[in-house]
Amino acid sequence: MERVFYLCFGAGIYFLACAETIPWTKKQCLTNADGSDCSGLALQLIPDEIPDSIKTLDFSFNFLPTLYNSTFQRLRNLVSLDLTRCSINFIYDDVFRYQFDLETLILVANPLSFISDRAFSGPLAIKYLGLAGSTINSLMDIPTDHLDFLETLDLRGSDLHSLDGLLKLPRQQLKRLIFDLNLIENIRAADMETLRGTRDLEVSFKGNNLVDVEAGAFQNLDLGSLDFSGCFDKMHISILLKGLEGVRTNKLHFGLFEDSSKGYIMPSDLQFFCNISAIDVSFQMQYFPGLTNASFECFAEIQKLDFTRAHLSRFPSNLSNLSMLSHLILDMNSFTSVCDINPMNFPSLTHLSVSRNSEYLHFKDNCLEPLSHLVELQLSHSNLMTGDVCCNKQLAGLRELKLLNLSYNFLMKWEPLPFNATPNLEHLDCTKTQFLLSSSSPFIKLENLQTLNLSFTHLNLSRNAQLLKGLSKLRELHLRGNAIQGGVLAKTENFDYVPLLKNLHLSSCGIAQIREDVFKNLAKLQYVDLSENQLAVLSLAAFYSLNQIQLNFGSNKIMVVDVNVVKDLGTSSSIDLSSNPLACDCTNYQFIMWVKDNVRKMKRVGKTVCDATAERIVDVDLKCVSSSRALGIVLGIAITIALITVLGYFVKKGQSQYRPYSRL
Amino acid sequence: MKLYCVVLILSILHLLTGDTQEDYWPVHTACDSDKIQVRYRSCDPIQDVGFSFSSCSDIETQPYLKASILLRQSIDELYVYVDLLKNKSFVIYHNEPICVRNFPRFSFCGKRRGEMVTIQTSLPGLRVPLKGEYNFKVRVINQNDFQIACVYVMATFR
């Protein structure tokens, strides 16, 4: 009888246990048809379970101190191999002998002390070689004989002291050379001579403490980009500019960093640009004391100038020779008025950015009128003072304007039709800029508007029911952070005016419920963001169609998902349910199974986790006796009772059989 | 009899199986003096982080900070989010872009996965005299919304 009790009790407990979640953390490579991700598993060899046929292998953050020709022997289809931070010290000969298709080899942050001259031998096709932080002291240490197809060599932070060995590099296909944050002090004409004959090559010396650049070192080179940001701790920029005379390049970076020394560019330094041919020049964080009308006279060919945080408060009134300039970036400076830019200096300007201005920026009437070709105007985070009314006089003359960013500014009092001066506007951003309306439909004339951002503007959609009137071509609407009255998103007249809407952002609106007919007229909807709301129940009944739509329900309060709701999502549709307090027990069993079968339809799978255990839903190994926990419990109890009943029956029967003998 | 006992024990163990273990990184001390103590603990599930001040006494003048973070992803963009709590109640929330594609403020912007970011710099001194216990939560996020580092900092001003 005692045995029977233990058996029954044990069986009952077992079934109850099965009804609970049994979380299981994966500790093995994740493999799909094309590749394997074995990163961070403290592996010391390539696991046998990795199929021979994989094309990409992420083996980063493991332990592989020596690479032999046998290490990757069976993985002959590899196209990309990531060996970041694997403590590799020795690379012996013929390691990639059989990887004919290997294009990307990443050896970042390995303490490479020996690379065999035959390490890369074989018919290799390596295009990208990542050696950042790999303690390579000299370019001579890189065996380059078999790297004829090399396009990018990344040697940032590798303790390089000089450019000796640059001559050895194969240059036929070379597109990018990255020497950032090394210890290179000198650039000689002989070093750069080796780059002659290349076209559109991007070379970066960012963060090297240069001491000397030989005059004319870059003469006659035709490059795509040259980056000398943060190279001026030990050398004045004039020495570099002398070295750059005679160069032709698209981009030139002379910026500084907050962790590098201050730099001053005098008007005389800018004269070197008469012998430098560039299209796009960046002077981020530099100082320009004593700018005069003649300062930029050598900038006649330059089309883009970046003066981000260049400590500017005013441009001279009659700058000569900037007639070709099309892009001007003046972010993070200290202008007090838009007029101080003196726009008549830049008659060809198409893009102007005066964002994050540190002073109050007065946006006075007709200041920008000379910029009749302006297409893009960025004025966000700029303490913009628009006066009594906005914005027709401020935007006067900007008929070609297509993008206007007024976000993160002070309260504006809009005229009845505030953007009449810019009838061709396609994108308007007013995020976190409150406005006082003086008409019910301020955008009515903006027939070409495609994107409108009114996030965090204290907008009341139901009270301003005709706000979106006239926006018949609107494709993207941001209404994030505007509280919905009562938390119930109900049908609004506004959505009837925007029949072509594709993207709708309604996150952080305090939405707790969505009425069924809200989006029924929006047949073109492809993306709806309803994240960071208060939704506890997932319902997709409000949408016109679920065939081709991306839905974001992240960071709501959804615990249990009815699988019938998500089952209707089309093959090209997806849903984001990340950061919801999802239950990982048998109440959600069917949904969890659906997720496992439809991972492609789930966005941010890594953050779609169980509320209790923080385990990814897709990894949950849930064992439910039946579809629900309750049924599991009932079954456990039922079996226990049944066994007791059967045993009770047999005991009773046995007693009745022996009863006649007892009478004797 | 023994067999049945084993069944019972295994069943109960099965019921109790669950991932209740949570990895906590040790608490480190960044600086410690009579007036100020700064301690911190990584709140990142993957890795610890290191930082220290040259000494506590210069926190009010010009502290020298040394910090190191191992990058599990590249940092073409980097944003820092700081929550400040005083005596367990929320005081200030602040976020700051550190690296933006068109405006890399620091030379380490653009570093690749696997590289280290090592910061050695003087900071502006703490001008306001503080008393009591302050708790900071500092989270550093990259362009993919990936958490590069997370640190709880506990500062006690006596």
Coordinates of N, CA, C and O in Angstrom, one line a residue, chain A residues 543-661:
Chain A
F543 N -7.1 46.8 -38.5 CA -6.4 47.0 -39.7 C -7.2 46.6 -41.0 O -7.9 45.6 -40.9
Y544 N -6.9 47.3 -42.1 CA -7.6 47.0 -43.3 C -7.2 45.6 -43.8 O -8.0 44.8 -44.2
S545 N -5.9 45.3 -43.7 CA -5.4 44.0 -44.2 C -4.1 43.7 -43.4 O -3.4 44.5 -43.0
L546 N -3.9 42.4 -43.2 CA -2.7 41.9 -42.5 C -1.7 41.2 -43.5 O -0.8 40.5 -43.1
N547 N -2.0 41.4 -44.8 CA -1.2 40.7 -45.8 C 0.3 41.2 -45.8 O 1.2 40.4 -46.0
Q548 N 0.4 42.5 -45.8 CA 1.8 43.0 -45.9 C 1.9 44.2 -45.0 O 1.8 45.4 -45.4
I549 N 2.2 43.9 -43.7 CA 2.2 45.0 -42.7 C 3.2 44.6 -41.6 O 3.3 43.5 -41.2
Q550 N 3.9 45.7 -41.2 CA 4.9 45.5 -40.0 C 4.2 46.2 -38.8 O 3.9 47.4 -38.9
L551 N 4.0 45.4 -37.8 CA 3.3 46.0 -36.6 C 4.2 46.0 -35.4 O 4.9 44.9 -35.1
N552 N 4.3 47.1 -34.7 CA 5.1 47.2 -33.5 C 4.3 47.3 -32.3 O 3.7 48.4 -32.1
F553 N 4.2 46.3 -31.5 CA 3.5 46.3 -30.2 C 4.4 46.2 -29.0 O 4.0 45.8 -28.0
G554 N 5.7 46.5 -29.3 CA 6.7 46.4 -28.2 C 6.4 47.3 -27.0 O 5.7 48.3 -27.1
S555 N 6.9 46.9 -25.8 CA 6.7 47.6 -24.6 C 5.3 48.0 -24.3 O 5.0 49.1 -23.9
N556 N 4.4 47.0 -24.4 CA 3.0 47.2 -23.9 C 2.8 46.4 -22.7 O 3.8 46.1 -22.0
K557 N 1.6 46.0 -22.4 CA 1.3 45.2 -21.2 C 0.7 43.8 -21.5 O -0.1 43.3 -20.8
I558 N 1.1 43.3 -22.7 CA 0.5 42.1 -23.2 C 1.2 40.9 -22.5 O 2.4 40.7 -22.6
M559 N 0.3 40.1 -21.9 CA 0.8 38.9 -21.2 C 0.6 37.6 -22.0 O 1.5 36.8 -22.1
V560 N -0.6 37.5 -22.4 CA -1.0 36.3 -23.2 C -1.5 36.7 -24.5 O -2.3 37.7 -24.7
V561 N -1.1 36.0 -25.6 CA -1.5 36.3 -26.9 C -2.3 35.1 -27.5 O -1.9 34.0 -27.4
D562 N -3.5 35.5 -28.0 CA -4.4 34.5 -28.6 C -3.8 34.2 -30.0 O -3.7 35.1 -30.8
V563 N -3.4 32.9 -30.2 CA -2.7 32.6 -31.4 C -3.6 32.8 -32.6 O -3.1 33.1 -33.7
N564 N -4.9 32.8 -32.5 CA -5.8 33.1 -33.6 C -5.6 34.5 -34.2 O -5.9 34.8 -35.3
V565 N -5.2 35.4 -33.3 CA -5.0 36.8 -33.7 C -3.8 36.9 -34.6 O -3.8 37.6 -35.7
V566 N -2.7 36.3 -34.3 CA -1.4 36.4 -35.1 C -1.4 35.4 -36.3 O -0.6 35.6 -37.2
K567 N -2.2 34.4 -36.3 CA -2.2 33.4 -37.3 C -2.5 34.1 -38.7 O -2.1 33.6 -39.7
D568 N -3.3 35.1 -38.7 CA -3.7 35.8 -40.0 C -2.6 36.6 -40.6 O -2.8 37.2 -41.7
L569 N -1.5 36.8 -39.9 CA -0.4 37.7 -40.5 C 0.1 37.0 -41.7 O 0.5 35.8 -41.7
G570 N 0.2 37.8 -42.8 CA 0.7 37.3 -44.1 C 2.2 37.0 -44.1 O 2.9 37.3 -43.1
T571 N 2.7 36.3 -45.1 CA 4.1 35.9 -45.1 C 5.0 37.0 -45.1 O 6.1 36.9 -44.6
S572 N 4.7 38.2 -45.7 CA 5.6 39.3 -45.6 C 5.3 40.3 -44.5 O 5.8 41.4 -44.5
S573 N 4.4 39.8 -43.6 CA 4.1 40.7 -42.4 C 5.0 40.3 -41.2 O 5.5 39.2 -41.2
S574 N 5.1 41.2 -40.3 CA 5.8 40.9 -39.0 C 5.2 41.6 -37.9 O 4.4 42.6 -38.0
I575 N 5.5 41.1 -36.7 CA 5.0 41.8 -35.5 C 6.1 41.8 -34.4 O 6.9 40.9 -34.3
D576 N 6.2 42.9 -33.7 CA 7.2 43.1 -32.7 C 6.4 43.1 -31.3 O 5.6 44.0 -31.1
L577 N 6.7 42.1 -30.5 CA 6.1 42.0 -29.2 C 7.1 42.0 -28.1 O 6.9 41.6 -27.0
S578 N 8.3 42.7 -28.4 CA 9.4 42.7 -27.5 C 9.0 43.5 -26.3 O 8.1 44.4 -26.3
S579 N 9.7 43.3 -25.2 CA 9.5 44.0 -23.9 C 8.0 44.1 -23.4 O 7.6 45.1 -22.9
N580 N 7.3 43.0 -23.7 CA 6.0 42.8 -23.1 C 6.1 41.8 -22.0 O 7.0 41.0 -22.0
P581 N 5.3 41.9 -20.9 CA 5.4 40.9 -19.8 C 4.8 39.5 -20.2 O 3.9 39.1 -19.6
L582 N 5.4 38.9 -21.2 CA 4.8 37.7 -21.8 C 4.9 36.5 -20.8 O 5.9 36.3 -20.2
A583 N 3.8 35.8 -20.7 CA 3.8 34.6 -19.8 C 4.4 33.4 -20.6 O 4.2 33.3 -21.8
C584 N 5.3 32.7 -19.9 CA 5.9 31.5 -20.6 C 5.4 30.3 -19.9 O 6.2 29.4 -19.5
D585 N 4.1 30.2 -19.6 CA 3.6 28.9 -19.1 C 2.6 28.4 -20.1 O 2.5 28.9 -21.3
C586 N 1.9 27.4 -19.8 CA 1.0 26.7 -20.7 C -0.2 27.6 -21.2 O -0.8 27.3 -22.2
T587 N -0.4 28.7 -20.5 CA -1.5 29.6 -21.0 C -1.1 30.2 -22.3 O -2.0 30.6 -23.1
N588 N 0.2 30.3 -22.6 CA 0.7 30.9 -23.8 C 1.3 29.9 -24.7 O 2.0 30.2 -25.7
Y589 N 1.0 28.6 -24.4 CA 1.7 27.5 -25.2 C 1.6 27.6 -26.7 O 2.5 27.6 -27.4
Q590 N 0.4 27.8 -27.1 CA 0.1 27.8 -28.6 C 0.8 29.0 -29.2 O 1.4 28.9 -30.3
F591 N 0.8 30.2 -28.6 CA 1.5 31.3 -29.1 C 3.0 31.1 -29.2 O 3.7 31.4 -30.2
I592 N 3.6 30.5 -28.1 CA 5.0 30.2 -28.1 C 5.4 29.2 -29.2 O 6.4 29.4 -29.9
M593 N 4.6 28.2 -29.4 CA 4.8 27.3 -30.5 C 4.7 28.0 -31.9 O 5.5 27.8 -32.8
W594 N 3.8 28.9 -32.0 CA 3.6 29.7 -33.3 C 4.9 30.5 -33.5 O 5.4 30.6 -34.6
V595 N 5.4 31.1 -32.4 CA 6.6 31.9 -32.6 C 7.8 31.1 -33.1 O 8.5 31.5 -34.0
K596 N 7.9 29.9 -32.5 CA 9.0 29.0 -33.0 C 8.9 28.6 -34.5 O 9.9 28.5 -35.2
D597 N 7.6 28.5 -34.9 CA 7.4 28.1 -36.3 C 7.4 29.4 -37.2 O 7.5 29.2 -38.5
N598 N 7.3 30.6 -36.7 CA 7.2 31.8 -37.5 C 8.2 32.9 -37.1 O 7.9 34.0 -37.0
V599 N 9.5 32.4 -36.8 CA 10.5 33.4 -36.3 C 10.6 34.5 -37.3 O 10.8 35.7 -36.9
R600 N 10.5 34.3 -38.5 CA 10.6 35.4 -39.5 C 9.6 36.4 -39.4 O 9.8 37.6 -39.8
K601 N 8.5 36.1 -38.8 CA 7.4 37.1 -38.6 C 7.6 37.9 -37.3 O 6.8 38.8 -37.1
M602 N 8.5 37.5 -36.6 CA 8.8 38.2 -35.3 C 9.9 39.2 -35.4 O 11.0 38.8 -35.8
K603 N 9.7 40.4 -35.0 CA 10.8 41.4 -34.9 C 11.4 41.4 -33.5 O 10.7 41.2 -32.6
R604 N 12.7 41.7 -33.4 CA 13.4 41.8 -32.1 C 13.2 40.6 -31.3 O 12.7 40.7 -30.1
V605 N 13.5 39.5 -31.9 CA 13.3 38.2 -31.2 C 14.1 38.2 -29.9 O 13.7 37.7 -28.8
G606 N 15.3 38.8 -29.9 CA 16.2 38.8 -28.8 C 15.6 39.5 -27.6 O 16.0 39.2 -26.4
K607 N 14.7 40.4 -27.8 CA 14.1 41.1 -26.7 C 12.6 40.7 -26.4 O 11.9 41.3 -25.7
T608 N 12.2 39.7 -27.1 CA 10.9 39.1 -26.9 C 11.1 38.0 -25.9 O 11.4 36.8 -26.3
V609 N 11.0 38.3 -24.6 CA 11.4 37.4 -23.6 C 10.3 37.1 -22.6 O 9.3 37.8 -22.5
C610 N 10.5 36.0 -21.8 CA 9.5 35.7 -20.8 C 9.6 36.7 -19.6 O 10.7 37.1 -19.3
D611 N 8.5 37.1 -19.1 CA 8.5 38.1 -18.0 C 9.2 37.5 -16.8 O 10.0 38.3 -16.2
A612 N 9.0 36.3 -16.5 CA 9.6 35.7 -15.2 C 11.1 35.4 -15.3 O 11.8 35.6 -14.4
T613 N 11.5 34.9 -16.5 CA 12.9 34.4 -16.5 C 13.8 35.2 -17.4 O 15.0 34.9 -17.5
A614 N 13.2 36.1 -18.2 CA 14.0 36.9 -19.2 C 14.6 36.0 -20.3 O 15.5 36.5 -21.0
E615 N 14.1 34.8 -20.4 CA 14.6 33.9 -21.5 C 13.9 34.3 -22.8 O 12.7 34.6 -22.8
R616 N 14.6 34.2 -23.9 CA 13.9 34.4 -25.2 C 12.8 33.5 -25.4 O 12.9 32.3 -25.2
I617 N 11.6 34.0 -25.9 CA 10.5 33.1 -26.1 C 10.8 32.0 -27.1 O 10.4 30.9 -26.9
V618 N 11.6 32.4 -28.1 CA 12.0 31.4 -29.1 C 12.8 30.2 -28.6 O 12.8 29.1 -29.1
D619 N 13.5 30.4 -27.4 CA 14.3 29.4 -26.9 C 13.6 28.6 -25.8 O 14.1 27.6 -25.3
V620 N 12.4 29.0 -25.4 CA 11.7 28.3 -24.3 C 11.3 26.9 -24.7 O 10.8 26.7 -25.8
D621 N 11.7 26.0 -23.9 CA 11.4 24.6 -24.1 C 10.2 24.2 -23.2 O 10.4 23.7 -22.1
L622 N 9.1 24.5 -23.7 CA 7.9 24.3 -22.9 C 7.3 22.9 -23.1 O 7.1 22.5 -24.2
K623 N 7.1 22.2 -22.0 CA 6.4 20.9 -22.1 C 5.1 21.0 -21.5 O 5.0 21.1 -20.3
C624 N 4.1 21.0 -22.3 CA 2.7 21.0 -21.7 C 2.0 19.7 -22.1 O 2.1 19.3 -23.3
V625 N 1.4 19.1 -21.2 CA 0.7 17.8 -21.5 C -0.4 18.0 -22.5 O -0.5 17.3 -23.5
S626 N -1.1 19.1 -22.4 CA -2.0 19.5 -23.4 C -1.8 21.0 -23.6 O -0.9 21.6 -23.1
S627 N -2.8 21.6 -24.3 CA -2.6 22.9 -24.7 C -2.6 23.9 -23.5 O -2.2 25.0 -23.6
S628 N -3.2 23.5 -22.4 CA -3.2 24.5 -21.3 C -2.7 23.9 -20.0 O -2.7 22.7 -19.8
R629 N -2.2 24.8 -19.2 CA -1.7 24.4 -17.9 C -2.8 23.7 -17.0 O -2.6 22.7 -16.4
A630 N -4.0 24.3 -17.1 CA -5.1 23.8 -16.3 C -5.4 22.3 -16.6 O -5.6 21.5 -15.7
L631 N -5.3 22.0 -17.9 CA -5.6 20.7 -18.4 C -4.6 19.7 -17.8 O -4.8 18.6 -17.4
G632 N -3.3 20.2 -17.8 CA -2.2 19.4 -17.3 C -2.4 19.1 -15.8 O -2.3 17.9 -15.4
I633 N -2.9 20.1 -15.1 CA -3.1 19.9 -13.6 C -4.3 18.9 -13.5 O -4.2 17.9 -12.7
V634 N -5.3 19.1 -14.2 CA -6.5 18.2 -14.1 C -6.1 16.8 -14.5 O -6.5 15.8 -13.8
L635 N -5.3 16.6 -15.5 CA -4.9 15.3 -15.9 C -4.1 14.6 -14.8 O -4.2 13.4 -14.5
G636 N -3.1 15.4 -14.2 CA -2.3 14.9 -13.1 C -3.2 14.4 -12.0 O -3.0 13.3 -11.5
I637 N -4.2 15.2 -11.6 CA -5.1 14.8 -10.5 C -5.9 13.6 -10.9 O -6.1 12.7 -10.1
A638 N -6.4 13.6 -12.2 CA -7.3 12.6 -12.6 C -6.6 11.2 -12.6 O -7.1 10.2 -12.1
I639 N -5.3 11.2 -13.0 CA -4.6 9.9 -13.1 C -4.3 9.4 -11.6 O -4.5 8.3 -11.3
T640 N -4.0 10.4 -10.8 CA -3.8 10.0 -9.4 C -5.0 9.4 -8.8 O -5.0 8.3 -8.2
I641 N -6.2 10.1 -9.0 CA -7.5 9.6 -8.5 C -7.8 8.2 -9.1 O -8.2 7.3 -8.4
A642 N -7.6 8.1 -10.4 CA -7.9 6.9 -11.1 C -7.1 5.7 -10.5 O -7.6 4.6 -10.2
L643 N -5.8 5.9 -10.3 CA -4.9 4.9 -9.8 C -5.4 4.5 -8.4 O -5.5 3.3 -8.0
I644 N -5.7 5.5 -7.6 CA -6.2 5.2 -6.2 C -7.5 4.4 -6.2 O -7.6 3.4 -5.5
T645 N -8.4 4.8 -7.1 CA -9.7 4.1 -7.2 C -9.5 2.6 -7.6 O -10.1 1.7 -7.1
V646 N -8.6 2.4 -8.7 CA -8.4 1.1 -9.2 C -7.8 0.2 -8.1 O -8.2 -0.9 -7.8
L647 N -6.8 0.8 -7.4 CA -6.1 0.1 -6.3 C -7.1 -0.2 -5.2 O -7.2 -1.3 -4.6
G648 N -8.0 0.7 -4.9 CA -9.0 0.6 -3.9 C -9.9 -0.6 -4.2 O -10.3 -1.4 -3.4
Y649 N -10.3 -0.6 -5.5 CA -11.2 -1.7 -6.0 C -10.6 -3.1 -5.8 O -11.2 -4.0 -5.3
F650 N -9.2 -3.2 -6.2 CA -8.6 -4.5 -6.0 C -8.4 -4.9 -4.6 O -8.6 -6.0 -4.2
V651 N -8.2 -3.9 -3.7 CA -8.0 -4.2 -2.3 C -9.4 -4.7 -1.7 O -9.4 -5.7 -1.0
K652 N -10.4 -4.0 -2.1 CA -11.8 -4.4 -1.7 C -12.1 -5.8 -2.2 O -12.6 -6.6 -1.4
K653 N -11.8 -6.1 -3.4 CA -12.1 -7.4 -4.1 C -11.3 -8.5 -3.3 O -11.8 -9.5 -3.0
G654 N -10.0 -8.2 -3.0 CA -9.2 -9.1 -2.3 C -9.8 -9.4 -0.9 O -9.9 -10.6 -0.5
Q655 N -10.3 -8.4 -0.3 CA -10.9 -8.6 1.1 C -12.1 -9.4 1.0 O -12.3 -10.3 1.8
S656 N -12.9 -9.2 -0.1 CA -14.2 -10.0 -0.2 C -13.9 -11.4 -0.5 O -14.6 -12.3 -0.2
Q657 N -12.8 -11.7 -1.3 CA -12.4 -13.1 -1.6 C -12.0 -13.9 -0.4 O -12.2 -15.1 -0.2
Y658 N -11.3 -13.1 0.5 CA -10.8 -13.8 1.8 C -11.9 -13.9 2.9 O -11.7 -14.6 3.8
R659 N -13.0 -13.2 2.7 CA -14.0 -13.1 3.7 C -14.6 -14.5 4.1 O -14.7 -14.8 5.3
P660 N -14.9 -15.4 3.1 CA -15.4 -16.7 3.5 C -14.5 -17.5 4.4 O -15.0 -18.1 5.3
Y661 N -13.2 -17.3 4.1 CA -12.3 -18.0 5.0 C -12.3 -17.5 6.4 O -12.1 -18.2 7.4

